Coordinates of C-alpha atoms in Angstrom, one line a residue:
X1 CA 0.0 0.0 0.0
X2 CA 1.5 3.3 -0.7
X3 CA 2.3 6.1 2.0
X4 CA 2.3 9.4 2.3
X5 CA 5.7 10.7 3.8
X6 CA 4.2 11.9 7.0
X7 CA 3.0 8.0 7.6
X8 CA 6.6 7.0 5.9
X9 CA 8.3 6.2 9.4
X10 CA 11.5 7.7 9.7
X11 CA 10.9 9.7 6.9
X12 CA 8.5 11.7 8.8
X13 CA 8.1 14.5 6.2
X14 CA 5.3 16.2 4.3
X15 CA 6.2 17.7 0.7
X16 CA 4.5 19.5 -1.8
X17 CA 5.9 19.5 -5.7
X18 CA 6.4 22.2 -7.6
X19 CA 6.5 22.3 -11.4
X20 CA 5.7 25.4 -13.5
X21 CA 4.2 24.6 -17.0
X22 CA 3.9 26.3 -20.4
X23 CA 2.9 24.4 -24.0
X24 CA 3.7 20.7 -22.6
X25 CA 4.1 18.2 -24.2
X26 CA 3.6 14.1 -23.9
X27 CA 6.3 13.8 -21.2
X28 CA 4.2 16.2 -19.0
X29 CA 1.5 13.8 -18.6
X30 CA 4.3 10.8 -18.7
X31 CA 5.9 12.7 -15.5
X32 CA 2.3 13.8 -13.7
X33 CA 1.4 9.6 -14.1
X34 CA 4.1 8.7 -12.3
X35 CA 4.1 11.1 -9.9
X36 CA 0.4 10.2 -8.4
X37 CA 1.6 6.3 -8.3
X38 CA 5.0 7.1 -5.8
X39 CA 5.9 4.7 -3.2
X40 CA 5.8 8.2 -1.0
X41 CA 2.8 10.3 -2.3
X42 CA 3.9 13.8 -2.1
X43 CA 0.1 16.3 -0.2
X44 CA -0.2 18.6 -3.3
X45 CA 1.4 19.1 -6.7
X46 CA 1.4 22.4 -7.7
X47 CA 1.2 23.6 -11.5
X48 CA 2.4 27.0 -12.0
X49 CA 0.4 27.4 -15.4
X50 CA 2.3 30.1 -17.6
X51 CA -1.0 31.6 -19.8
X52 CA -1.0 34.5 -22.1
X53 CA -1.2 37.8 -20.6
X54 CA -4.0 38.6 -23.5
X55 CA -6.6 36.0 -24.0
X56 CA -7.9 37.8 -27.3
X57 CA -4.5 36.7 -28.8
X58 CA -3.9 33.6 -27.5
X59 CA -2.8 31.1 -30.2
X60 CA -4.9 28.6 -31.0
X61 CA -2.1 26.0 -30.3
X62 CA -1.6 28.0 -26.8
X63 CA -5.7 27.5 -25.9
X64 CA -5.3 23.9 -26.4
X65 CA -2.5 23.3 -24.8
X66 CA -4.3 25.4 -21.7
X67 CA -7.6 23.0 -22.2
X68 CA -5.5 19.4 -22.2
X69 CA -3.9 20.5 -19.2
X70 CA -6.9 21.2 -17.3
X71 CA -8.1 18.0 -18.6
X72 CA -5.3 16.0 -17.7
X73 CA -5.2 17.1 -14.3
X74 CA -8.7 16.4 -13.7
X75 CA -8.4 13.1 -15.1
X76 CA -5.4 12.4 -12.7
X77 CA -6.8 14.0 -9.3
X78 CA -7.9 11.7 -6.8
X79 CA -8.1 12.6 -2.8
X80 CA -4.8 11.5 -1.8
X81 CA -2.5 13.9 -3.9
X82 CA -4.2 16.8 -4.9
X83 CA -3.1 18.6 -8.2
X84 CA -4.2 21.9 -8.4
X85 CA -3.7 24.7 -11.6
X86 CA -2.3 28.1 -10.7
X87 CA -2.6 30.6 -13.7
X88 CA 1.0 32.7 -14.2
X89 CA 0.7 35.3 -16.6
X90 CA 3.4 34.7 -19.4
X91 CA 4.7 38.4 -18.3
X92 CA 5.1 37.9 -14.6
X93 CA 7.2 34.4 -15.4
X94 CA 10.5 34.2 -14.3
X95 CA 12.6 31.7 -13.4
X96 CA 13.3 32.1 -9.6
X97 CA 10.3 34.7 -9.1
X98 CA 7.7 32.1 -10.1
X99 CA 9.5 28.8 -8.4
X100 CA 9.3 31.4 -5.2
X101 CA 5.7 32.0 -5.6
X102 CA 4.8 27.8 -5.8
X103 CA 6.9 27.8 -2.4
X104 CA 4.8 30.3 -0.4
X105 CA 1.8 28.2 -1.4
X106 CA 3.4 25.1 0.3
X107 CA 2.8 24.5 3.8
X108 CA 4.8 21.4 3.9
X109 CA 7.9 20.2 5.2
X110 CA 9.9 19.9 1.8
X111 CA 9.3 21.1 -1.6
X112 CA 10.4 19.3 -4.2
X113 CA 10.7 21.1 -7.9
X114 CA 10.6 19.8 -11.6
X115 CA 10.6 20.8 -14.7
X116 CA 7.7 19.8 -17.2
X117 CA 10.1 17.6 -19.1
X118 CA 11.4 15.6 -16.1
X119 CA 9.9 12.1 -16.3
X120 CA 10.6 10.3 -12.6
X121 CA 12.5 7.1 -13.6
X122 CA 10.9 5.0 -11.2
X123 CA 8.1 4.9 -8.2
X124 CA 11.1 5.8 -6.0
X125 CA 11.8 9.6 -7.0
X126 CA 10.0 11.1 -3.8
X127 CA 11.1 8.1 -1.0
X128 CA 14.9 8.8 -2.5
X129 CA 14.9 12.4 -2.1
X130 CA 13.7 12.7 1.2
X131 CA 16.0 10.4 2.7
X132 CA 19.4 12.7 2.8
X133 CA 16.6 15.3 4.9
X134 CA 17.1 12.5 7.9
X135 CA 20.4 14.6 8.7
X136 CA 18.7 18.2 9.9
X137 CA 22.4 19.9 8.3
X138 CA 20.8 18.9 4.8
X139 CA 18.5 21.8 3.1
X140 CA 18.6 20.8 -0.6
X141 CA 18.6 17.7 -2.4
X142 CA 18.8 17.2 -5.9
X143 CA 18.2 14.4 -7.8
X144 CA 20.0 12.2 -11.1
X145 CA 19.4 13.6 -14.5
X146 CA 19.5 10.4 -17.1
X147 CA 19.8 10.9 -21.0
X148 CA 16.7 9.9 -22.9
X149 CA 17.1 6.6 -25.1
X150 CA 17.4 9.1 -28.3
X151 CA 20.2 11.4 -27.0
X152 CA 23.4 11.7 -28.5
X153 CA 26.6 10.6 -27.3
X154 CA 28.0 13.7 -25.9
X155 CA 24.8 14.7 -24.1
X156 CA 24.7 10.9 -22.3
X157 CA 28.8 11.7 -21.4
X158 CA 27.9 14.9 -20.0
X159 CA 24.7 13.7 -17.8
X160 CA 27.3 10.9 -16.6
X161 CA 29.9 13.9 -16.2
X162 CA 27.2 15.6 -14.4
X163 CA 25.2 13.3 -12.5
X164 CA 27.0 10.4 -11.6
X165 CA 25.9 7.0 -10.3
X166 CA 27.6 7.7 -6.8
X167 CA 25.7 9.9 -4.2
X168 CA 27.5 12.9 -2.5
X169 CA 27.5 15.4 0.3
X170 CA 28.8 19.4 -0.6
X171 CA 29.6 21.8 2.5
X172 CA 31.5 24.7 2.8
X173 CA 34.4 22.8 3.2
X174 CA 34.0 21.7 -0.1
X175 CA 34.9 25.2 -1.6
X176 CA 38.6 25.0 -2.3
X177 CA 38.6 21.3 -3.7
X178 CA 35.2 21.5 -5.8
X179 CA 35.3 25.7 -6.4
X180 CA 31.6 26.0 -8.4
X181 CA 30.4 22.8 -8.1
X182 CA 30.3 23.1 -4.6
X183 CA 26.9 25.4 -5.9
X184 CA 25.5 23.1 -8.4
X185 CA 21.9 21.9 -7.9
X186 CA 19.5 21.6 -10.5
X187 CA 15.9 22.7 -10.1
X188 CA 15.2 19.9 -12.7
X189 CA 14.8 17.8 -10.2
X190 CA 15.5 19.3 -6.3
X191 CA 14.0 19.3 -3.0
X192 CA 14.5 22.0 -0.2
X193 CA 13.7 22.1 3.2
X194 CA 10.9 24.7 3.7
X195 CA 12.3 26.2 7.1
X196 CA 15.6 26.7 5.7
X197 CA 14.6 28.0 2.1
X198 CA 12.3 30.9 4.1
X199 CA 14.9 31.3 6.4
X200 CA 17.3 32.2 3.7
X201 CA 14.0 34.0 1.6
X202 CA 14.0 31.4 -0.9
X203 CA 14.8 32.4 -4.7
X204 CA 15.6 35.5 -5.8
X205 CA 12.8 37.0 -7.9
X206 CA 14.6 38.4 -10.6
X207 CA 16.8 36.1 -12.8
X208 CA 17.5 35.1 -16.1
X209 CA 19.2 31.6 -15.4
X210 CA 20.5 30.1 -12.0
X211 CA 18.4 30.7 -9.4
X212 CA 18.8 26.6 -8.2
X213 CA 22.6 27.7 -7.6
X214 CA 22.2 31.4 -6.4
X215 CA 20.2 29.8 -3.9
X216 CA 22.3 26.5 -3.2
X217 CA 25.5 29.4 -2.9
X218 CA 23.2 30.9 0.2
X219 CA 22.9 27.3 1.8
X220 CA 26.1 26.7 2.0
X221 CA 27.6 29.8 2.6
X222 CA 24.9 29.7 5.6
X223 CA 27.0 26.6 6.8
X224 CA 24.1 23.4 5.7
X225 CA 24.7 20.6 3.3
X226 CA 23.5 20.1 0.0
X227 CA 22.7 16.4 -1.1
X228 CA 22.8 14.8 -4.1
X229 CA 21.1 11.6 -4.4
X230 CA 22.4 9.2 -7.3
X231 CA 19.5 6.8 -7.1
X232 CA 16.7 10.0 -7.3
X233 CA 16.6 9.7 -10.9
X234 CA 14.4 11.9 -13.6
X235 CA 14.4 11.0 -17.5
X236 CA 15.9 14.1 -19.0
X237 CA 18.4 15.6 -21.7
X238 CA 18.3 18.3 -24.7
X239 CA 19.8 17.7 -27.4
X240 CA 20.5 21.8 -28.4
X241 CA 21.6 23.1 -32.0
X242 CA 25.0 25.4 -31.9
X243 CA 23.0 28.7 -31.6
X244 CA 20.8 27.4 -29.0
X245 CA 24.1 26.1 -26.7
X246 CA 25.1 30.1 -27.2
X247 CA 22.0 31.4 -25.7
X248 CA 22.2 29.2 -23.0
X249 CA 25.6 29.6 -21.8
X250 CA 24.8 33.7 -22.7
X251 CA 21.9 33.4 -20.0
X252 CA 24.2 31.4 -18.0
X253 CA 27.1 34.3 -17.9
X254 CA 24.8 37.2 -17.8
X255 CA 23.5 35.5 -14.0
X256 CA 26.6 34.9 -13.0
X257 CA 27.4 38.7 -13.9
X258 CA 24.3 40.1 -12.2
X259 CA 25.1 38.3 -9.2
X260 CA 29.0 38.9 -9.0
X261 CA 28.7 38.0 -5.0
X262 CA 28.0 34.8 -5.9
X263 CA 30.3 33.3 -8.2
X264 CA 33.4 36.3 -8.1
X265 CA 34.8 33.9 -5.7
X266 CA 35.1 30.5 -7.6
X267 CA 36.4 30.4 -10.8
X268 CA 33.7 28.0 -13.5
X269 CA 35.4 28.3 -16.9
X270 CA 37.9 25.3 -15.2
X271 CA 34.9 23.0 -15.3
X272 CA 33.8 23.9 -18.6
X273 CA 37.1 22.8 -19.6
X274 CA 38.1 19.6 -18.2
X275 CA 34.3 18.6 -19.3
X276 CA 35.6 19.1 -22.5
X277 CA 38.9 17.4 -22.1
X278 CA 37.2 14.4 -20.6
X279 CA 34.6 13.9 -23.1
X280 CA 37.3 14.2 -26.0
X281 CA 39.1 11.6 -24.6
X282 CA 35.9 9.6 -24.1
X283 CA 35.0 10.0 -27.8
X284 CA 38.7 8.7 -28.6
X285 CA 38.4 5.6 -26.2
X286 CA 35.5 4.4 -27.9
X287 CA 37.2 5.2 -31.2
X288 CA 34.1 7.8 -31.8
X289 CA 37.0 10.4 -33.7
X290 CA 33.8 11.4 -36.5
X291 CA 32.4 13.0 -33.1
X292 CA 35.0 15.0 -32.0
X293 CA 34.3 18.2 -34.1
X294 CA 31.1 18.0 -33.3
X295 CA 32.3 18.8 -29.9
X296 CA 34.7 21.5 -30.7
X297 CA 32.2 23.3 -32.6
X298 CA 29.4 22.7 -29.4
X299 CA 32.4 23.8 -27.0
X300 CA 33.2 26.9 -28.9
X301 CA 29.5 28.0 -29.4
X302 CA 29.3 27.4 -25.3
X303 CA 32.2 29.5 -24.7
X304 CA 31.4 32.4 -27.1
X305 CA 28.1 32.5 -25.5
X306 CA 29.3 32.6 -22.3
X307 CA 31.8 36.0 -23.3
X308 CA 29.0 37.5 -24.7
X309 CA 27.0 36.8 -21.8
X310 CA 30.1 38.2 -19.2
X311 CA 29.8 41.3 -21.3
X312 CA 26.3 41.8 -21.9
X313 CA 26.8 45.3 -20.3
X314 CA 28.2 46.5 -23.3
X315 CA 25.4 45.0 -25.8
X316 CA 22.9 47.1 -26.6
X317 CA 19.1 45.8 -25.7
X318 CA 17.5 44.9 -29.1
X319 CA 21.0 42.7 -30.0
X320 CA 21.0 41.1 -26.2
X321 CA 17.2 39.7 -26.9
X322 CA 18.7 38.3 -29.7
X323 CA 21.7 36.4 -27.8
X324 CA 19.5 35.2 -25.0
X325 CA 18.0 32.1 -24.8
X326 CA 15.1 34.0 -22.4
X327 CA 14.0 37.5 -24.6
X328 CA 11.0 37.8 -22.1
X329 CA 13.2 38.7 -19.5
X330 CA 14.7 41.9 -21.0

């Protein structure tokens, strides 16, 4: 018989998910299937639904997708997990901004965020995040982010680079031996103690990019532990053109620019770098050579973004909407 995590034992813990929603598509509904049928039911899940701020021109393909959600929650619904539709306005989005929002309408112990295209791997997701909470120094836990079966070879290297099959503990002490990845925590798939995340006001509310590691820089840097937990594992990978990898690492630079307190301090090129150097010589070990231009021109797209992004400052407005991955935000 399944249990909710407040009847779990000595995983006495209530949680809440969080995912925030816009123009799904068939791995939403994969994701909310398996999320009513966990071994630990989560109380609510909460669906930040991203609509158009003007319903007279809403896309047709923007109304459906609107309908088949509300359908496909109320299909799912039953009393022991409640899903419930919040409406987001597509101007008020924003990365940490509406993840905070979902938080304030938890009243349990953890919340737990996805993204729409996070499929849990198993009936375990829930049960295997909440465990590294039984130490009360743990305030985030993030889960293991597999490559779908179609992914290409350097995206399933760099989810293994990434996400590895051992589990791990980050503290302060980690700083000087792990520099930026002592921050890394993916609200892909994460869970964060309630108390601590309102203690330390949860994410900032105006960001590009980042806000899972802006905040996970505030855990530690407020002296608790952030988990990741190897066998908490979501189905999920992009497989990004050249142009798209630039935007992304653009976005990626112009965070870690607008919040200079954060990341002045640890250096990340370093592990953009020996990612590289590692996956070349994965490529080469499995006699893969066709493969490795592909990754010099994905590499250099990532690290001209990411100058561009540093330097955004200088870029006037109507070319910067054009660089960034996000144009909504600017």
């Amino acid at each position: 018989m399944e249990k909710s995590a407040a009847e779990e034992g000595n995983l006495s813990l209530t949680v809440d998910i969080i995912i925030p929603v816009y123009k799904p598509d068939h791995r939403f509904k994969h994701s909310l299937e398996r999320l009513i049928k966990q071994s630990v039911r989560p109380n609510r899940i909460y669906l930040l639904q991203t609509i158009e701020d003007n319903t007279a021109d809403q896309s047709e393909e923007s109304r459906k997708s609107e309908e088949d959600i509300i359908s496909l929650v109320q299909a799912l619904n039953d009393s022991s997990c409640l899903i419930q539709c919040i409406p987001i306005d597509k101007s008020d989005f924003d990365h940490g901004g509406t993840r905070n929002y979902g938080a304030h309408l938890s009243d349990a112990d953890i919340i737990l965020f996805l993204t729409q295209d996070a499929v849990p791997e198993d009936k375990e997701l829930v049960r295997n995040l909440l465990e590294p909470f039984c130490n009360p120094q743990v305030a985030a836990v993030y889960g293991r982010q597999l490559p779908r079966k179609n992914a290409g070879i350097i995206e399933k290297y760099t989810r293994t680079f990434n996400y590895p099959e051992e589990s791990s503990m980050k503290s302060k002490e980690d700083l000087p031996r792990l520099g930026i990845k002592t921050y890394f925590c993916s609200n892909v798939c994460s869970a964060y103690r309630k108390e601590v995340y309102d203690e330390l006001g949860g994410f900032v509310t105006k960001t590009i990019f980042n806000e899972d590691m802006i905040m996970a820089a505030a855990i530690i840097q407020a002296g608790y532990f952030i988990a990741y937990a190897a066998d908490a594992k979501v189905v999920h990978s992009h497989e990004y053109t050249y142009i798209q990898q630039f935007k992304r690492n653009f976005d990626l630079a112009v965070s870690q620019q607008q919040y200079k307190e954060v990341f002045s301090a640890v250096k990340s090129e370093s592990e953009g770098i020996k990612l590289v150097k590692q996956t070349a010589k994965y490529l080469a070990d499995e006699k893969k050579y066709i493969l490795i231009p592909d990754l010099i021109f994905q590499s250099g797209f990532k690290y001209l973004g990411y100058l561009a992004g540093k330097n955004y400052e200088r870029i006037p407005k109507n070319i910067i909407k054009k660089l960034s991955m996000n144009p909504h935000y600017w």
